[in-house]
PDB file of C-alpha atoms in Angstrom:
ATOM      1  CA  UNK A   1       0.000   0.000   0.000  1.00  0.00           C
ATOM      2  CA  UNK A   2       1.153   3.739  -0.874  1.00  0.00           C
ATOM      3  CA  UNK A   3      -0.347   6.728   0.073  1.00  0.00           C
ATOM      4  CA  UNK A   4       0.854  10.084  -0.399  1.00  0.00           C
ATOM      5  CA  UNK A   5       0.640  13.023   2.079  1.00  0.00           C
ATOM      6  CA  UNK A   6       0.824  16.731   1.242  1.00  0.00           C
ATOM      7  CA  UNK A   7       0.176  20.322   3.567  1.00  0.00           C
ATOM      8  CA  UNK A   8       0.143  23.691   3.354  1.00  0.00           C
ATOM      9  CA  UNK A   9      -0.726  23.650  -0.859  1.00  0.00           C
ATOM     10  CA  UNK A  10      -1.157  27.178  -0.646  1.00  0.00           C
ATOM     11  CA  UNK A  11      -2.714  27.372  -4.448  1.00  0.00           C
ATOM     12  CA  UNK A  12      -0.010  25.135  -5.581  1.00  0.00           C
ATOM     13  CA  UNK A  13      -2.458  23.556  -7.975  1.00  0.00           C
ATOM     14  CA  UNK A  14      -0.130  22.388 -10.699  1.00  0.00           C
ATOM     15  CA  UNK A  15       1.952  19.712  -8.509  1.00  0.00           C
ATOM     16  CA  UNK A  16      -1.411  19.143  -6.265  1.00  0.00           C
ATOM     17  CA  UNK A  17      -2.649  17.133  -9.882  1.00  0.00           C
ATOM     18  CA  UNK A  18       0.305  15.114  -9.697  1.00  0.00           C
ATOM     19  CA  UNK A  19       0.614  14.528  -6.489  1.00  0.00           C
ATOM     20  CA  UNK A  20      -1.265  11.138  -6.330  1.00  0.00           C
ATOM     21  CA  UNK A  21       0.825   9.528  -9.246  1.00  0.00           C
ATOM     22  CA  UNK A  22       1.787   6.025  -8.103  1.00  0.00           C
ATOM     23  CA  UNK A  23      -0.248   6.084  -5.196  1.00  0.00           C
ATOM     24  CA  UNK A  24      -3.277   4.349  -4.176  1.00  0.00           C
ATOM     25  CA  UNK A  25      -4.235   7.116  -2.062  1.00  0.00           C
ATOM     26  CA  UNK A  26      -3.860  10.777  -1.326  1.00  0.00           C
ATOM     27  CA  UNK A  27      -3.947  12.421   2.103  1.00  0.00           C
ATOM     28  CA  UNK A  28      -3.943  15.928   2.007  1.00  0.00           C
ATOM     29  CA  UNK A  29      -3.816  17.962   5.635  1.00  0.00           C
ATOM     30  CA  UNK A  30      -5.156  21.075   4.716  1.00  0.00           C
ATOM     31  CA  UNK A  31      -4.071  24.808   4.265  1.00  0.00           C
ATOM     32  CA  UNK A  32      -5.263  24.639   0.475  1.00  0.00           C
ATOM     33  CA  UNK A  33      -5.953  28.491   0.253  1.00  0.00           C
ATOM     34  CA  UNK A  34      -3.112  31.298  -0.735  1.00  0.00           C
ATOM     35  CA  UNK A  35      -3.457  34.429   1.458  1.00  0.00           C
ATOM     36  CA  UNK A  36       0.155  35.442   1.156  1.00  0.00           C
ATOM     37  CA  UNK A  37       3.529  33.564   1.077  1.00  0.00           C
ATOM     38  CA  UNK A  38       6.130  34.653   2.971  1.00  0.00           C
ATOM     39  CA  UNK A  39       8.586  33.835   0.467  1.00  0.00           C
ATOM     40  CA  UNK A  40       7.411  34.980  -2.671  1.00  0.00           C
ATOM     41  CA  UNK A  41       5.217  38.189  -2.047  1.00  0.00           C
ATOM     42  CA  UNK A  42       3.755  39.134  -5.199  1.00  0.00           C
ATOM     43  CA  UNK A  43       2.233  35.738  -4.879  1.00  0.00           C
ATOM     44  CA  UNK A  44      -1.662  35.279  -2.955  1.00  0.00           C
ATOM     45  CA  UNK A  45      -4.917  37.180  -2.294  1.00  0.00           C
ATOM     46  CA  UNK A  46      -3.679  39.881  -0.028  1.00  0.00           C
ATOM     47  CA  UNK A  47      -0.826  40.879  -2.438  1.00  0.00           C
ATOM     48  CA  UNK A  48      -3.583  40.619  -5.919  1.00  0.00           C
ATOM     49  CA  UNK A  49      -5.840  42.980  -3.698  1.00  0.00           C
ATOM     50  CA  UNK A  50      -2.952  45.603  -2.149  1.00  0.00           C
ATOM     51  CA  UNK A  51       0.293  45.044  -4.380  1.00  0.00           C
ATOM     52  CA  UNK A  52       3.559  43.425  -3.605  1.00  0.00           C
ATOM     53  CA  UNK A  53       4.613  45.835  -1.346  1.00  0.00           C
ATOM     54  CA  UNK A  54       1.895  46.319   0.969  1.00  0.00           C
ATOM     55  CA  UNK A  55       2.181  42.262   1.542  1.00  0.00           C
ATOM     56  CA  UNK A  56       6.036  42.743   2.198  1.00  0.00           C
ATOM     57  CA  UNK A  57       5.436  45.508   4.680  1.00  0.00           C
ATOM     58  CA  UNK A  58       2.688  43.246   6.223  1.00  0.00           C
ATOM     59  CA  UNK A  59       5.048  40.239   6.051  1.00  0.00           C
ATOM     60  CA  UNK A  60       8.000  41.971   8.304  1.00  0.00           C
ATOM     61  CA  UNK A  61       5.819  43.358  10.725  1.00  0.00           C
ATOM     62  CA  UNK A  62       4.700  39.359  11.405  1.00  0.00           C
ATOM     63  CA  UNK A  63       8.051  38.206  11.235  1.00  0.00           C
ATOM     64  CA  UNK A  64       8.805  40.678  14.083  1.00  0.00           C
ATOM     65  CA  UNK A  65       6.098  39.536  16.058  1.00  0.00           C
ATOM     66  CA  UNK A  66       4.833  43.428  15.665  1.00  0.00           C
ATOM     67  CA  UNK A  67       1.048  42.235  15.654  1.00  0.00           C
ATOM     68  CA  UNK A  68      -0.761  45.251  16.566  1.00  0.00           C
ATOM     69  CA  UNK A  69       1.211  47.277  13.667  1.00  0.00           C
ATOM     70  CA  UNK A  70       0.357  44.556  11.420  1.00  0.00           C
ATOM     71  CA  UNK A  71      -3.434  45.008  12.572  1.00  0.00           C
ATOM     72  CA  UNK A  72      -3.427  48.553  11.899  1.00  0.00           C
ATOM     73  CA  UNK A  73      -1.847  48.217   8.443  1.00  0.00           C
ATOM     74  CA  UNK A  74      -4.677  45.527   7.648  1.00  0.00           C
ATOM     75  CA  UNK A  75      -7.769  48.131   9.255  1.00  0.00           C
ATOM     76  CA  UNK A  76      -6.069  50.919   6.838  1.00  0.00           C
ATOM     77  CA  UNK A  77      -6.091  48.682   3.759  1.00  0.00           C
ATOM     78  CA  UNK A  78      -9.253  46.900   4.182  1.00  0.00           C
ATOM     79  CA  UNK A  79     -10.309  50.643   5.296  1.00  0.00           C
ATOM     80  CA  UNK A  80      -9.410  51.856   1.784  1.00  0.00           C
ATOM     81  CA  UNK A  81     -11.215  49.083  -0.002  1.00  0.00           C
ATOM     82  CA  UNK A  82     -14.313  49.178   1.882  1.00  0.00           C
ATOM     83  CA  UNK A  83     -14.605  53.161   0.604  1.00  0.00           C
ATOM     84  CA  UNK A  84     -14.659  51.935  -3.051  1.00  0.00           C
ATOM     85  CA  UNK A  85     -17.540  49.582  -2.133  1.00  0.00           C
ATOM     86  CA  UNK A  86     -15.776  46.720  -2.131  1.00  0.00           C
ATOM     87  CA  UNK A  87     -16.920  44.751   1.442  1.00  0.00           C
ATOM     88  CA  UNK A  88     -13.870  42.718   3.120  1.00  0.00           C
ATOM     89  CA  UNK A  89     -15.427  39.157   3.598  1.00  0.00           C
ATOM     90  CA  UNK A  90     -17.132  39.217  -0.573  1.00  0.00           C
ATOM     91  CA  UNK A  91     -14.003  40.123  -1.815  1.00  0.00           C
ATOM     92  CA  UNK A  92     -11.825  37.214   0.072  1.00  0.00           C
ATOM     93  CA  UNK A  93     -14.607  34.987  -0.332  1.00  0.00           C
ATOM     94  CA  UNK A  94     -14.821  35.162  -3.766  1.00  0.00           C
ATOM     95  CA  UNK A  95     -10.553  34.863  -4.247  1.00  0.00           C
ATOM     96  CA  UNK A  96     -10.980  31.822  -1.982  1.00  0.00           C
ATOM     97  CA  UNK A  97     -13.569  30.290  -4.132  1.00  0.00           C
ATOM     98  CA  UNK A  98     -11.466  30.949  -7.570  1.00  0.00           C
ATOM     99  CA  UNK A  99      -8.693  28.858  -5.608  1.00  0.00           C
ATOM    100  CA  UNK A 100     -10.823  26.155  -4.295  1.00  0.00           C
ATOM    101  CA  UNK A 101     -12.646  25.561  -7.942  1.00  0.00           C
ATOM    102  CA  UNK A 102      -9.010  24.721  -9.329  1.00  0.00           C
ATOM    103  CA  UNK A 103      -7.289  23.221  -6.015  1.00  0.00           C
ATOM    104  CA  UNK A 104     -10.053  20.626  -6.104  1.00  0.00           C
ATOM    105  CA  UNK A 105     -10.552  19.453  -9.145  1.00  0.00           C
ATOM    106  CA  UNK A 106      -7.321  18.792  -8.801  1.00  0.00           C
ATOM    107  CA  UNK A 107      -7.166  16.120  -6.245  1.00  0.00           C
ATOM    108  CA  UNK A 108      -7.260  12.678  -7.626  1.00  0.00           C
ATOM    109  CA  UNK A 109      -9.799   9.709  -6.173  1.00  0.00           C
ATOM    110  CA  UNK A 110      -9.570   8.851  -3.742  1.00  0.00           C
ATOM    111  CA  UNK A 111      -8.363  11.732  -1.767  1.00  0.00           C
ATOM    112  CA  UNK A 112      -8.896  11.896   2.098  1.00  0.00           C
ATOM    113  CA  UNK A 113      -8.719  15.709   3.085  1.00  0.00           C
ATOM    114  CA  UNK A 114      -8.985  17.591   6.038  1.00  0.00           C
ATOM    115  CA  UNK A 115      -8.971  21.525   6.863  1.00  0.00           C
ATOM    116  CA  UNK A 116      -6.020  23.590   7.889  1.00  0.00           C
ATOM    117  CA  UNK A 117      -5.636  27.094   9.592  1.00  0.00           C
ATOM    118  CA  UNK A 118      -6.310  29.727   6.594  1.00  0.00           C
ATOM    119  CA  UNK A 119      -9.168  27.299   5.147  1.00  0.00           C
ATOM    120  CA  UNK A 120     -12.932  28.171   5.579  1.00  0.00           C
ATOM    121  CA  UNK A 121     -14.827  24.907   6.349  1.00  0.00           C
ATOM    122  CA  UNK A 122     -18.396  25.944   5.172  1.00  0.00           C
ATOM    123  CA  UNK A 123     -17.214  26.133   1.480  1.00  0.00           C
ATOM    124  CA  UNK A 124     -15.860  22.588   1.062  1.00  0.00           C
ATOM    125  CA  UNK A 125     -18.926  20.562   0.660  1.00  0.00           C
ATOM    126  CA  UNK A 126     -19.410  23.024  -2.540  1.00  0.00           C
ATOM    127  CA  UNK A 127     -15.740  21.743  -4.175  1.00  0.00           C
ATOM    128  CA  UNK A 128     -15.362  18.538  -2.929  1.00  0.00           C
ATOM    129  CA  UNK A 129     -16.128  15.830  -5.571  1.00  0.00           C
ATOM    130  CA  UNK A 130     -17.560  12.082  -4.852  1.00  0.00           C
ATOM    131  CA  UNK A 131     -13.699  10.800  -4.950  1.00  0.00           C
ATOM    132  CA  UNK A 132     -12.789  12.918  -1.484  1.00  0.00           C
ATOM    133  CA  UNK A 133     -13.772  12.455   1.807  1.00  0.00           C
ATOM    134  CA  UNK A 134     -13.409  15.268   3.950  1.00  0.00           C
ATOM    135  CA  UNK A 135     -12.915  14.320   7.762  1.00  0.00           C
ATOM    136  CA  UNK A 136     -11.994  15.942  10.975  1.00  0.00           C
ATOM    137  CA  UNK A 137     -12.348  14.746  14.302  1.00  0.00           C
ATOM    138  CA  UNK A 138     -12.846  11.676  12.266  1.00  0.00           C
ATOM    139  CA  UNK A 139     -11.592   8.166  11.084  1.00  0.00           C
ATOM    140  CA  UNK A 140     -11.436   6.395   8.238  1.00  0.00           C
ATOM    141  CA  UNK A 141      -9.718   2.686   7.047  1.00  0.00           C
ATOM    142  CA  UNK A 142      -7.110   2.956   4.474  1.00  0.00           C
ATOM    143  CA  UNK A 143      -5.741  -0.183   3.025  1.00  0.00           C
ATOM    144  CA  UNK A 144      -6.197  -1.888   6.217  1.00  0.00           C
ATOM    145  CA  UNK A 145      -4.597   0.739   8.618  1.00  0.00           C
ATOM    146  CA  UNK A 146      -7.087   3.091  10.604  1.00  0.00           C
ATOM    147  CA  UNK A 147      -6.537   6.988   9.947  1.00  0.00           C
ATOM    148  CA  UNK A 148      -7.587   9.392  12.306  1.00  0.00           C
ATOM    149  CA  UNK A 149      -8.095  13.144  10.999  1.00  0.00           C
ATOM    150  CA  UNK A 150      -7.955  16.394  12.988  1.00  0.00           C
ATOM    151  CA  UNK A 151      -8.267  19.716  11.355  1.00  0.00           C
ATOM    152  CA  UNK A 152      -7.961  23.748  11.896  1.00  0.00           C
ATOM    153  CA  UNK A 153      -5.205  25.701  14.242  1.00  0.00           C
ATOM    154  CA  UNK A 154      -5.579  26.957  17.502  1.00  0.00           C
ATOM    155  CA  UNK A 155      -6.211  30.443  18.592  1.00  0.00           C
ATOM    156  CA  UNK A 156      -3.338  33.086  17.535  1.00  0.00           C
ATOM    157  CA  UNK A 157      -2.567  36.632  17.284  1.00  0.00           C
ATOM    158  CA  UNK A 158      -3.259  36.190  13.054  1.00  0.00           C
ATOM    159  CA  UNK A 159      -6.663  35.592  13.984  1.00  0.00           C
ATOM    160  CA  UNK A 160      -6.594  33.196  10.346  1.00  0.00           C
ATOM    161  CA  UNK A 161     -10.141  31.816   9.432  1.00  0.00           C
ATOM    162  CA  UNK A 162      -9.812  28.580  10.944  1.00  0.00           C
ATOM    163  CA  UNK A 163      -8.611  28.861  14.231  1.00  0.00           C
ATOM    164  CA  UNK A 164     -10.289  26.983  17.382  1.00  0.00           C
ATOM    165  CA  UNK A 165      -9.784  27.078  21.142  1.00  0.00           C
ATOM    166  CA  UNK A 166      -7.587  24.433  22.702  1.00  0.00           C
ATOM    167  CA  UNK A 167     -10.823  22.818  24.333  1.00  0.00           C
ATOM    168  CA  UNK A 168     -12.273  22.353  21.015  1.00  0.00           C
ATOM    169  CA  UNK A 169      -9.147  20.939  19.744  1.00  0.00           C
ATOM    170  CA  UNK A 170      -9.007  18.243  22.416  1.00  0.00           C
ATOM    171  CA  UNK A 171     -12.294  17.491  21.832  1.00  0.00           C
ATOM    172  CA  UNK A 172     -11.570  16.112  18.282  1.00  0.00           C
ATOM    173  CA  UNK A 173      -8.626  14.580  19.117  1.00  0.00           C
ATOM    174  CA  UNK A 174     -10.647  12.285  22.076  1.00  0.00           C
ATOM    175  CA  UNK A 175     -13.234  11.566  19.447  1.00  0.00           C
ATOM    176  CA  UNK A 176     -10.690   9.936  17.063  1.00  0.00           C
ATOM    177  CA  UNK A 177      -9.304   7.804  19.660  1.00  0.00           C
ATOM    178  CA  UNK A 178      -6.531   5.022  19.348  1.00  0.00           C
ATOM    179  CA  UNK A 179      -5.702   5.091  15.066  1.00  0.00           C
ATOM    180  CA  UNK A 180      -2.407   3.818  13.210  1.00  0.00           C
ATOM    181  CA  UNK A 181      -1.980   7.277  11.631  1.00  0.00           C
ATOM    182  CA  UNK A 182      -2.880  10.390  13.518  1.00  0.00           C
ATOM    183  CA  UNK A 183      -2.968  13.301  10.425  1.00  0.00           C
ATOM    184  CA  UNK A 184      -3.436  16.615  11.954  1.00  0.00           C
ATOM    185  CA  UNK A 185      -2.637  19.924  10.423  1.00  0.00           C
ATOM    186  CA  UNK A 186      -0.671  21.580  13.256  1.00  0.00           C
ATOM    187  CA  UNK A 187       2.049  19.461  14.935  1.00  0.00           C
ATOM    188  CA  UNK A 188       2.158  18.367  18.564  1.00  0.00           C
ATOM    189  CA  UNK A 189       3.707  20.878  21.407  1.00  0.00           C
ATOM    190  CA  UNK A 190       6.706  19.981  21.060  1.00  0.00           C
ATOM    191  CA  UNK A 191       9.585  23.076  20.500  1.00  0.00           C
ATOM    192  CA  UNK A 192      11.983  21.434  18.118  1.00  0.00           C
ATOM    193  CA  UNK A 193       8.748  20.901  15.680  1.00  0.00           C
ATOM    194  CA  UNK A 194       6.878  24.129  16.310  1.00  0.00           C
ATOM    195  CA  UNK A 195       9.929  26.349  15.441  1.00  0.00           C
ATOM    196  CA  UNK A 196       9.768  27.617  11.960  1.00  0.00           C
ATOM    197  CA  UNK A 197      13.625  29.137  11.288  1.00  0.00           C
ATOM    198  CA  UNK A 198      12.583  31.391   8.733  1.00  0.00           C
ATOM    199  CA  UNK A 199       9.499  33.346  10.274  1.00  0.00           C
ATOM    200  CA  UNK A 200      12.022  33.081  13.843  1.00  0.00           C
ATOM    201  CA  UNK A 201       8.686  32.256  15.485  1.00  0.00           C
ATOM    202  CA  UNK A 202       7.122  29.851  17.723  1.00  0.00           C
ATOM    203  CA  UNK A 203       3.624  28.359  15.436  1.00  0.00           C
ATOM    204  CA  UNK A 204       1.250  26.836  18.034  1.00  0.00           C
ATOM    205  CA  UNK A 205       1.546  23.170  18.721  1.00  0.00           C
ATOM    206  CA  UNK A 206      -1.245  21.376  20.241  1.00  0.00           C
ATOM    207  CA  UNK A 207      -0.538  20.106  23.863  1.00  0.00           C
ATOM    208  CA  UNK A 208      -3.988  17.901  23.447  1.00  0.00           C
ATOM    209  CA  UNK A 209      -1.979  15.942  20.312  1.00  0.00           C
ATOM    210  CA  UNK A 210       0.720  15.446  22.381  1.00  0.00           C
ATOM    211  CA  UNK A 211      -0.979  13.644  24.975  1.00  0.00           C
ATOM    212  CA  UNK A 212      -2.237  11.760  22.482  1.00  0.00           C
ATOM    213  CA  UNK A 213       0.722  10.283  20.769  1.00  0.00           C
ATOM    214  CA  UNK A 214       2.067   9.489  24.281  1.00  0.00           C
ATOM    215  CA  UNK A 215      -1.250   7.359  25.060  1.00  0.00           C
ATOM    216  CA  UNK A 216      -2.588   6.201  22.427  1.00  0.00           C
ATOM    217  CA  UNK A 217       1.131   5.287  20.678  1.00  0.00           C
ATOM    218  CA  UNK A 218      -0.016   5.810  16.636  1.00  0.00           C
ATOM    219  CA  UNK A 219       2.726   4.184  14.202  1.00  0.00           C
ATOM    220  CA  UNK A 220       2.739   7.993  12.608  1.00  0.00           C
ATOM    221  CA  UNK A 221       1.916  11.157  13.892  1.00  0.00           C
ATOM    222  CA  UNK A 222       1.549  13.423  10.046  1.00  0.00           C
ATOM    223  CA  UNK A 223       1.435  17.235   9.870  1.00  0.00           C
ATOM    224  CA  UNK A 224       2.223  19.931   8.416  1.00  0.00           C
ATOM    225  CA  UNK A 225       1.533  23.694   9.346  1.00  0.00           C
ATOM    226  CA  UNK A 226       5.010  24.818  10.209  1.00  0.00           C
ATOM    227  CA  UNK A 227       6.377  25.624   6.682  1.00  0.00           C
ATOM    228  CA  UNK A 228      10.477  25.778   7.714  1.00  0.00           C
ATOM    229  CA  UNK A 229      10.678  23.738  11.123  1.00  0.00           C
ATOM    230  CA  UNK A 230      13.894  22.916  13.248  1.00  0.00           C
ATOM    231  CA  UNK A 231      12.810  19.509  13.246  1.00  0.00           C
ATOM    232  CA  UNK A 232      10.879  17.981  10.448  1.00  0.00           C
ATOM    233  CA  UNK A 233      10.565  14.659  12.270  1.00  0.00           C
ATOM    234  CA  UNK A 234      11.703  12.938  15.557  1.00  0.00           C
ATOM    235  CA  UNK A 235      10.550   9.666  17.433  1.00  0.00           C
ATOM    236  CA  UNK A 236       8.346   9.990  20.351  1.00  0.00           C
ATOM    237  CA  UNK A 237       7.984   6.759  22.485  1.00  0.00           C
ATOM    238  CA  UNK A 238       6.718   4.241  19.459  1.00  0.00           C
ATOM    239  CA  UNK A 239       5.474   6.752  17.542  1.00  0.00           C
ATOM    240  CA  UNK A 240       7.134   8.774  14.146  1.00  0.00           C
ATOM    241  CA  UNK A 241       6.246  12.442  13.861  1.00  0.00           C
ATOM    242  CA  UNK A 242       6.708  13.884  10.766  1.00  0.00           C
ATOM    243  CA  UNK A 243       6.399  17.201   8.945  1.00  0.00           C
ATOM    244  CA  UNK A 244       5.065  16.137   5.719  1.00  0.00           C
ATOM    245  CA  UNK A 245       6.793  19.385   4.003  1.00  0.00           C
ATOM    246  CA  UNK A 246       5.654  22.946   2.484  1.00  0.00           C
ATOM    247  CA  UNK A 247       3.959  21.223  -0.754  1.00  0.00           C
ATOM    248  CA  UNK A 248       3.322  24.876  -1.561  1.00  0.00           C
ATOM    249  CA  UNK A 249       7.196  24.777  -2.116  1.00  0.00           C
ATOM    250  CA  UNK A 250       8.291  21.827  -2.842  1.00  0.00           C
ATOM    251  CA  UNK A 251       5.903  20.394  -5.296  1.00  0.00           C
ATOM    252  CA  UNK A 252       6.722  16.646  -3.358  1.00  0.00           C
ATOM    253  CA  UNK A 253       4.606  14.687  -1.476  1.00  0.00           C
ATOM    254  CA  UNK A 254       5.210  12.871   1.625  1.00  0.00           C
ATOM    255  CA  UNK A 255       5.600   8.894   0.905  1.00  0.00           C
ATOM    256  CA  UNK A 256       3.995   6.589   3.274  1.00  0.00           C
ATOM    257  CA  UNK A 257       4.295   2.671   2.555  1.00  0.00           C
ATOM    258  CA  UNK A 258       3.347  -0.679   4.386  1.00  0.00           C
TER     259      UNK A 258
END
């Protein structure tokens, strides 16, 4: 059996229809939408709406953990855009939907697809075809090994669309239980995986995952979130955590074989 694993697409559409070749299933952990890339900033929804510079500017104040400048850039912007008649949530809305028409029709069958931080939930039954099964707080059997599925980030300063409290979060992870494979989009608490060297930040781990792994000892432990992290995998107790890479950069997905 084969499946391959991608995060953190961010509009990467191109390698996202190639991404199942050779593989009897895909597993994709979310973060499909492109609001802005840190690396490329000409690139994403913010930058098509305010230009290049405007998403650099935006882009160092994060970087320098300067969140309340960031904020106030944003409130200008949007500010600006609202006086043309132009409301904030239409205008994203309708960007994300452009991305989601060609980011899933991409995906081959069967795909197996949960929600990450800067996705919006409520549109995904409208994209998702009959060959992808969209779970979270869920599980699902895949070639005879049990997957468990657990979307969305936990509550930051970015304030990104798909952010939940911690409670909510361990919620999900209880109701998938004891699985082989444990996909989440955001990585367990744990420093050396939470670190992303390039944004010098801290991204928030889940302390409720952690616990998890360490009781319920999956084979795998799959995420992404954390597009540059000091770790990208490390063993903990019987189980292998792994960063499943920036897809959005790479263009590779994550083998997994049995």
């Amino acid at each position: 059996m084969r499946v391959h694993v991608v995060s953190d697409v961010h509009g990467n559409s191109r390698d996202l229809a190639t991404a199942g070749d050779g593989a009897d299933a895909l597993v994709c952990l979310g973060d499909l939408v492109l609001f802005l890339d840190y690396a490329d900033h000409s690139r994403g929804i913010f930058p098509d709406l305010f230009g290049a510079a405007n998403a650099a500017a935006l882009v160092e104040l994060r970087t320098d953990r300067r969140f309340d400048e960031a904020r106030a850039l944003g409130r200008r912007l949007w500010g600006e855009l609202d006086r043309t008649g132009a409301g904030r949530e239409s205008v994203i809305e309708a960007a994300v939907r452009r991305q989601y028409a060609e980011l899933f029709a991409a995906f081959p069958t069967p795909t197996y697809a949960t929600y990450g931080n800067v996705d919006i939930p409520r549109l995904w039954p409208e994209y998702a075809g009959d060959g992808t099964t969209v779970l979270d707080g869920q599980r699902v059997e895949i070639g005879g090994r049990v997957f468990g599925f657990v979307g969305g980030g936990l509550t930051t300063p970015m304030g990104t669309p798909y952010e939940i409290s911690d409670e909510e979060y361990a919620a999900k992870i209880e109701a998938v239980g004891e699985v082989d494979v444990l996909c989440t989009h955001i990585p367990p608490d744990v420093p050396e995986l939470c670190y992303d060297t390039v944004a010098r930040r801290f991204e928030r781990g889940s302390a409720a995952l952690l616990h998890a792994i360490r009781t319920t000892r999956p084979r795998y432990s799959l995420f992404g979130h954390v597009h540059q992290p000091l770790a990208r995998r490390l063993r903990l107790g019987a189980t292998e955590c792994v960063n499943v890479g920036h897809f959005n950069a790479t263009g590779t997905p994550y083998v997994l074989e049995w």
